[in-house]
Short mmCIF file of C-alpha atoms in Angstrom, two decimals:
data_model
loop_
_atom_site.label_atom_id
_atom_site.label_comp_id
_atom_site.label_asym_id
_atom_site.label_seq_id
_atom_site.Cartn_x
_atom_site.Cartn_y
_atom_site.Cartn_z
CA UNK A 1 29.27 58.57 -78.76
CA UNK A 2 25.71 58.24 -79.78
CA UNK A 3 24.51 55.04 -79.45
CA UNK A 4 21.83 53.72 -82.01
CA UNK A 5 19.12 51.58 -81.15
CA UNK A 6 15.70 50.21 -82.39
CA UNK A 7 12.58 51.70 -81.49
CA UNK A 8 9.37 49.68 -81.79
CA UNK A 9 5.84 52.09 -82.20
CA UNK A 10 3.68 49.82 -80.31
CA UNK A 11 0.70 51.09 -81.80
CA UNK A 12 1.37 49.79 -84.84
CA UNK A 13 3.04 46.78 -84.20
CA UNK A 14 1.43 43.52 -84.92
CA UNK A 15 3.21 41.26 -82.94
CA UNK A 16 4.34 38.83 -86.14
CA UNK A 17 7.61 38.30 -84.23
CA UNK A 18 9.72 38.40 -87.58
CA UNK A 19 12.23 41.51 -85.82
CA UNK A 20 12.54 38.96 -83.08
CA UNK A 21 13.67 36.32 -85.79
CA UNK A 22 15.78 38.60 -87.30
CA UNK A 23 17.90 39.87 -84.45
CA UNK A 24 21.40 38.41 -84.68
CA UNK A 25 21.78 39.55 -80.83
CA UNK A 26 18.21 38.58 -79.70
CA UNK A 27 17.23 41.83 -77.92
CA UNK A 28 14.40 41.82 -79.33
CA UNK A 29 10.79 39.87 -77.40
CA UNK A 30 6.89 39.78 -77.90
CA UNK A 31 5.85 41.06 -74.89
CA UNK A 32 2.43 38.94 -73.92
CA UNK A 33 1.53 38.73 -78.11
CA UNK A 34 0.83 42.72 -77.51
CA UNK A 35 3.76 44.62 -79.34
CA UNK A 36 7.95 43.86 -79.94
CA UNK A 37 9.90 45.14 -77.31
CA UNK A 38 13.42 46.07 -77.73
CA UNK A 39 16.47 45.52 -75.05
CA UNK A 40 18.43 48.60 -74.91
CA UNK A 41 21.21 46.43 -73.48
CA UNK A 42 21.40 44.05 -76.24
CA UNK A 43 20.22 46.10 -79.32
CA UNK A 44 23.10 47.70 -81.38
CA UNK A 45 20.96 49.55 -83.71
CA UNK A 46 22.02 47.52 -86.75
CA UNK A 47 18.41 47.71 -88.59
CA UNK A 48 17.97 44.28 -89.65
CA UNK A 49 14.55 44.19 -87.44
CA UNK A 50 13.47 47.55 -89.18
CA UNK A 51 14.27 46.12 -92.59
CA UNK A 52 11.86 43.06 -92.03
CA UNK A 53 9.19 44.58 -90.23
CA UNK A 54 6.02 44.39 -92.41
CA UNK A 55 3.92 47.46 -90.69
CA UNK A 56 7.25 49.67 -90.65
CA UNK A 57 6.72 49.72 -86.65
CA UNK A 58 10.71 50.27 -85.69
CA UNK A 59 12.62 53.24 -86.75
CA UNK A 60 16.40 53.39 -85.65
CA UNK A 61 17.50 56.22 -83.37
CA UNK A 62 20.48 57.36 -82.32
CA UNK B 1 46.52 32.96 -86.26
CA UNK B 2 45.94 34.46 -83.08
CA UNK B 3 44.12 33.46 -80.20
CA UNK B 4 41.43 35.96 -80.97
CA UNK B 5 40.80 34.51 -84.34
CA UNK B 6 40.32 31.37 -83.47
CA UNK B 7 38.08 31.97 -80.83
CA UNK B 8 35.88 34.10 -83.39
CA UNK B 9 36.16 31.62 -85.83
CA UNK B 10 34.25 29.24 -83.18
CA UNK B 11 31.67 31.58 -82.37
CA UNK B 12 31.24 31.95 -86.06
CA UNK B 13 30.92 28.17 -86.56
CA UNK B 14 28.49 28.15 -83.85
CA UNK B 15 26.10 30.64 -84.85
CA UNK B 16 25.76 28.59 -88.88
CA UNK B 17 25.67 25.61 -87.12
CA UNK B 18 23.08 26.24 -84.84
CA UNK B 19 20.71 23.68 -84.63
CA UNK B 20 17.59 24.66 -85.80
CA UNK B 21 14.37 23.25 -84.50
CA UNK B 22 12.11 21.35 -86.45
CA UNK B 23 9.30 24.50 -86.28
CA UNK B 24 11.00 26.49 -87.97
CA UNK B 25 10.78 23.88 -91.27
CA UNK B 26 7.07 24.71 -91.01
CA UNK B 27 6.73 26.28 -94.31
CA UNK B 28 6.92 22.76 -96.01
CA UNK B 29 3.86 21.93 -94.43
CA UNK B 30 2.15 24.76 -96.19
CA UNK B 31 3.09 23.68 -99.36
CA UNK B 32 2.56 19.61 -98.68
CA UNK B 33 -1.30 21.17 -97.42
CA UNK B 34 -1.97 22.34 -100.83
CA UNK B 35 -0.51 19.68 -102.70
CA UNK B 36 -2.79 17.07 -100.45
CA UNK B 37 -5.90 18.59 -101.28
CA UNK B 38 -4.93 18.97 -105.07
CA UNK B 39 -5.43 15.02 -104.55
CA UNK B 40 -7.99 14.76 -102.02
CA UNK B 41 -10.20 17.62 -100.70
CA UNK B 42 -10.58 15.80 -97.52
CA UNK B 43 -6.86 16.91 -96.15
CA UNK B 44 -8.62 20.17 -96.58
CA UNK B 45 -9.56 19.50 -93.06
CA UNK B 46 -5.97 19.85 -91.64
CA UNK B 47 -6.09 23.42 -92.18
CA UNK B 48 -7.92 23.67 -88.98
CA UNK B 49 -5.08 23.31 -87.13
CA UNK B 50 -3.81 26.68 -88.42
CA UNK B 51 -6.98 27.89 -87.33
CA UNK B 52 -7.35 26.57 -83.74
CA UNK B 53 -3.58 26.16 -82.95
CA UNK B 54 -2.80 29.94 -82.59
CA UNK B 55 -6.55 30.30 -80.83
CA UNK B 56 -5.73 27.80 -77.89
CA UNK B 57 -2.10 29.31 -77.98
CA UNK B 58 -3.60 33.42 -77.47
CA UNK B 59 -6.47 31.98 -75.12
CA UNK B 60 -4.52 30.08 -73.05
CA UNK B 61 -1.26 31.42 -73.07
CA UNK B 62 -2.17 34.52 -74.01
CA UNK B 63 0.32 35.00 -76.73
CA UNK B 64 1.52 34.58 -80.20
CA UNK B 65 3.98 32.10 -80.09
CA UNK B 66 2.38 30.61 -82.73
CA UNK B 67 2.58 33.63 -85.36
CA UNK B 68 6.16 34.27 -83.98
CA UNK B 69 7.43 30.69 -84.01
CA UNK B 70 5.35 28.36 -86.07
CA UNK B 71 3.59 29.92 -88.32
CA UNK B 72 4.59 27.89 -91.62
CA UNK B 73 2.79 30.48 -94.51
CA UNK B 74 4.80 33.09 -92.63
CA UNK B 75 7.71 31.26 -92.81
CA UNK B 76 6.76 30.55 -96.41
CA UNK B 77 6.77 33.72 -97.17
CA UNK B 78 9.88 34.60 -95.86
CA UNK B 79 11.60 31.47 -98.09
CA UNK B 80 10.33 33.00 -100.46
CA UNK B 81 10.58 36.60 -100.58
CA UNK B 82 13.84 36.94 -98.87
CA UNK B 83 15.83 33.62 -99.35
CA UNK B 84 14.42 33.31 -102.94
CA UNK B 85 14.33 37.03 -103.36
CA UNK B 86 11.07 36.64 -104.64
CA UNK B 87 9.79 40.19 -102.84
CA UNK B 88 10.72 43.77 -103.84
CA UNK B 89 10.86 44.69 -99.57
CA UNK B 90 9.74 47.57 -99.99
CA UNK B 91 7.33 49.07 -97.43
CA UNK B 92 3.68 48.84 -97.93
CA UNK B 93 1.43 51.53 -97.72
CA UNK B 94 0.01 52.91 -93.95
CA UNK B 95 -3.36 51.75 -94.38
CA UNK B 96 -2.67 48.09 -94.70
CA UNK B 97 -1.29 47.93 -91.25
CA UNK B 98 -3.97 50.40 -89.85
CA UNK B 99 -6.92 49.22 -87.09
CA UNK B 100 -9.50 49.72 -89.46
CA UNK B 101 -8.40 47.57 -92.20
CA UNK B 102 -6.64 44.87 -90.08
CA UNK B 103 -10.27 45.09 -88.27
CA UNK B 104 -12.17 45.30 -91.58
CA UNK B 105 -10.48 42.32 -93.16
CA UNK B 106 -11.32 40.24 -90.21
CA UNK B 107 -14.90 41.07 -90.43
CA UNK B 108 -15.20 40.32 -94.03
CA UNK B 109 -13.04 37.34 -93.68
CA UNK B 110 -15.30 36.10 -90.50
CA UNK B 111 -18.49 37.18 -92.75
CA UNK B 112 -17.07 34.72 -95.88
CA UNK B 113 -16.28 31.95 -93.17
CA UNK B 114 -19.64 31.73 -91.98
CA UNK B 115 -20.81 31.69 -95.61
CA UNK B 116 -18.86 28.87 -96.43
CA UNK B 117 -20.06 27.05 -93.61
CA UNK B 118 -24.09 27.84 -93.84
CA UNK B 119 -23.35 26.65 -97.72
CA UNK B 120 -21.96 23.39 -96.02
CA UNK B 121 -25.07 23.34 -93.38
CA UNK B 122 -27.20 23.43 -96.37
CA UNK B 123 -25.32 20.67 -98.11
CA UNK B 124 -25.78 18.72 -94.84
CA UNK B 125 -29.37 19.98 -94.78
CA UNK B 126 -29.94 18.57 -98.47
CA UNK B 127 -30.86 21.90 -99.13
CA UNK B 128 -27.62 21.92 -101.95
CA UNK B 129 -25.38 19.76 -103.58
CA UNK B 130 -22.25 19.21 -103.38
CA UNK B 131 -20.40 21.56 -105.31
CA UNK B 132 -16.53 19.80 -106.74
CA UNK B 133 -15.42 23.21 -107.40
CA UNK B 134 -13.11 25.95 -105.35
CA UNK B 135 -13.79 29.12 -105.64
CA UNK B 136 -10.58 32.00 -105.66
CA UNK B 137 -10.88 35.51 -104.02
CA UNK B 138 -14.44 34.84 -103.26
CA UNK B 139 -15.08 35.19 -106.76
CA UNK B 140 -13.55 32.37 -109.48
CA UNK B 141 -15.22 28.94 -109.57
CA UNK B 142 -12.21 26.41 -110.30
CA UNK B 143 -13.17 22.74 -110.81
CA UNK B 144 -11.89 20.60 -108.75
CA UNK B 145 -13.86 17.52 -109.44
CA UNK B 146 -10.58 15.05 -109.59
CA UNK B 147 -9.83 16.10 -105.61
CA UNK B 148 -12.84 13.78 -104.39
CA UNK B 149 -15.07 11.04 -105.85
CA UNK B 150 -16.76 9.49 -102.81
CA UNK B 151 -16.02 8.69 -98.96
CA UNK B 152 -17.38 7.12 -95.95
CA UNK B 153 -17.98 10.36 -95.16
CA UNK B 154 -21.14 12.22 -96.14
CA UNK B 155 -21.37 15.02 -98.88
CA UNK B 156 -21.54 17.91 -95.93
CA UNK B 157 -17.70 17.14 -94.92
CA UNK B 158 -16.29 17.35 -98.37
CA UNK B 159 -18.34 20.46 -99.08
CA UNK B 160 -16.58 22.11 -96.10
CA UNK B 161 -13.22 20.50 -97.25
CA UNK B 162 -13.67 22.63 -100.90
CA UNK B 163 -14.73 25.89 -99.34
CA UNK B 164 -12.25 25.06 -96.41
CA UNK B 165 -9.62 24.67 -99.39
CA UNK B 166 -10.84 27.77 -101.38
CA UNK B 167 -10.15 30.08 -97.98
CA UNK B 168 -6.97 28.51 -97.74
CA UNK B 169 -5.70 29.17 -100.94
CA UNK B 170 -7.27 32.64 -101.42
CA UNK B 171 -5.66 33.98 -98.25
CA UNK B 172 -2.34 32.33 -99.19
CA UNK B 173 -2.80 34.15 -103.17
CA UNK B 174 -3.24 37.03 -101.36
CA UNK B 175 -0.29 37.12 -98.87
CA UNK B 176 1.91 35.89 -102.00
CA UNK B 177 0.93 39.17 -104.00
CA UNK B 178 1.25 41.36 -101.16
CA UNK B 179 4.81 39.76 -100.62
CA UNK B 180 6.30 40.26 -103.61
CA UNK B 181 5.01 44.14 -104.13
CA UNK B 182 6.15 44.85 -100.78
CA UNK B 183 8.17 43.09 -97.58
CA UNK B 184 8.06 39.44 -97.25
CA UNK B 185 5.76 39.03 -94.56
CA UNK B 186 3.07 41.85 -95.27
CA UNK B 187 0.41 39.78 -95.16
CA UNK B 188 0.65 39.26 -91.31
CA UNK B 189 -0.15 42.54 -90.97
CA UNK B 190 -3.62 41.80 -91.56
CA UNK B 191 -3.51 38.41 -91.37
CA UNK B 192 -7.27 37.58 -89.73
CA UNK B 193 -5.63 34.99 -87.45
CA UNK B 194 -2.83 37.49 -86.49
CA UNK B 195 -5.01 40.19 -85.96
CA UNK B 196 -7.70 38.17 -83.92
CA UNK B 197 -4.59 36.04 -81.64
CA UNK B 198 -3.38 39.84 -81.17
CA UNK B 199 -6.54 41.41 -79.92
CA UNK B 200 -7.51 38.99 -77.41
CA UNK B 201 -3.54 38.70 -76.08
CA UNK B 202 -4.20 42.77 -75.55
CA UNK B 203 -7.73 41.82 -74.07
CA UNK B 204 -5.92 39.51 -71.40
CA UNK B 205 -3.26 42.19 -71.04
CA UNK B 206 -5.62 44.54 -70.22
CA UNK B 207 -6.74 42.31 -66.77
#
């Protein structure tokens, strides 16, 4: 089974911290104010982080 | 009803019930901001805690707790693009997240801070008078003269309080337009503070 998950483009990111907000399973953390980084673990792949991202930073993957 | 479905009901309870703490009701202060300084441009001054807040939080701390916690015109924008459905979420375009314009902004917002404080200098200076007007985008002189009549403060500190005010409300304009054309929170893209807190957290990184 193919297991989807969020992937943050740190070179983009701006480190708002609104995916963080959004995640209902918080897997998602500001590392240092840099960039978002996503738990693997934790992260289900269900989007809502992509959908609120302003700079379009996280594309899901499977 | 089963075991199961009472424990998920629970969990369910739980997670609406969650307690929410009180910085994450910090989009009514940017509203009560702007509706003090429709009365009295003095309050104008409060804004500086916006300014220096997420400074001492990236210098110190070296992160942006304050953008991703208590930011309250981020959190403004979020009531009201996606609770109020006020914003069409749909992506903006490449460039406004890019280095150059995040960069570019901050320059020319930087640039129109320092104007707006010589302007008070000269006002301090007596080079200039006191000016009860705000001024939107840089470019639209509003009058304002029913915000301040006098103080026990001199002319200088209410000066600073209109162009202080004028910033304020400019940037905020500006991050409600982007919002509603695209996602809610666009504007911290290139938000000055957001882009400044972000480049000295990768500065300290970088150590």
């Amino acid at each position: 089974m193919n297991k989807r998950k969020a992937v943050p483009d740190k070179s983009i990111c701006v480190a708002c911290g609104v995916c963080a907000l959004q995640c209902p399973r918080k897997a998602i953390s500001i590392h240092k104010g840099c960039f978002a980084v996503v738990d693997n673990e934790k992260c289900v792949g269900c989007g809502l982080c992509k959908k609120a991202c302003p700079a379009d930073a996280i594309v899901i993957e499977s | 009803m089963t075991n199961k479905n009472i424990k998920q009901k629970e969990t369910k309870r739980k997670i609406l019930k969650r307690k929410r703490p009180w910085y994450e009701y910090l989009w009514i202060w940017s509203i009560v901001y702007f509706a003090l300084g429709f009365f009295n441009i003095l309050f104008a001054w409060l804004g500086m805690i916006d300014f220096i807040l997420p400074l001492i939080f990236a210098v110190a701390g070296g992160n942006k707790w304050f953008c991703n916690h208590m930011c309250g015109r981020g959190q403004l924008f979020w009531v009201l693009g996606r609770n109020l459905k006020c914003s069409r979420g749909k992506s903006a375009p490449k460039w406004m997240a890019s280095k150059w314009f995040r960069y570019g902004f901050l320059a020319f917002f930087m640039t129109m801070f320092g104007s707006m404080v010589f302007q008070t200098y000269q006002v301090f200076a007596g080079a200039g008078s006191l000016g009860k007007a705000i001024k939107l985008f840089w470019t639209f002189k509003v009058p304002w003269k029913w915000a301040y009549t006098n103080s026990v403060f001199p002319d200088w500190v209410a000066q600073f309080g209109f162009g202080f005010y004028s910033l304020m409300l400019t940037s905020t304009l500006i991050g409600l337009i982007v919002m509603a054309l695209y996602k809610e929170r666009t504007w911290c893209t290139f938000c000055p503070m957001g882009t400044m807190t972000q480049g000295i957290c990768k500065l300290k990184n970088k150590e």
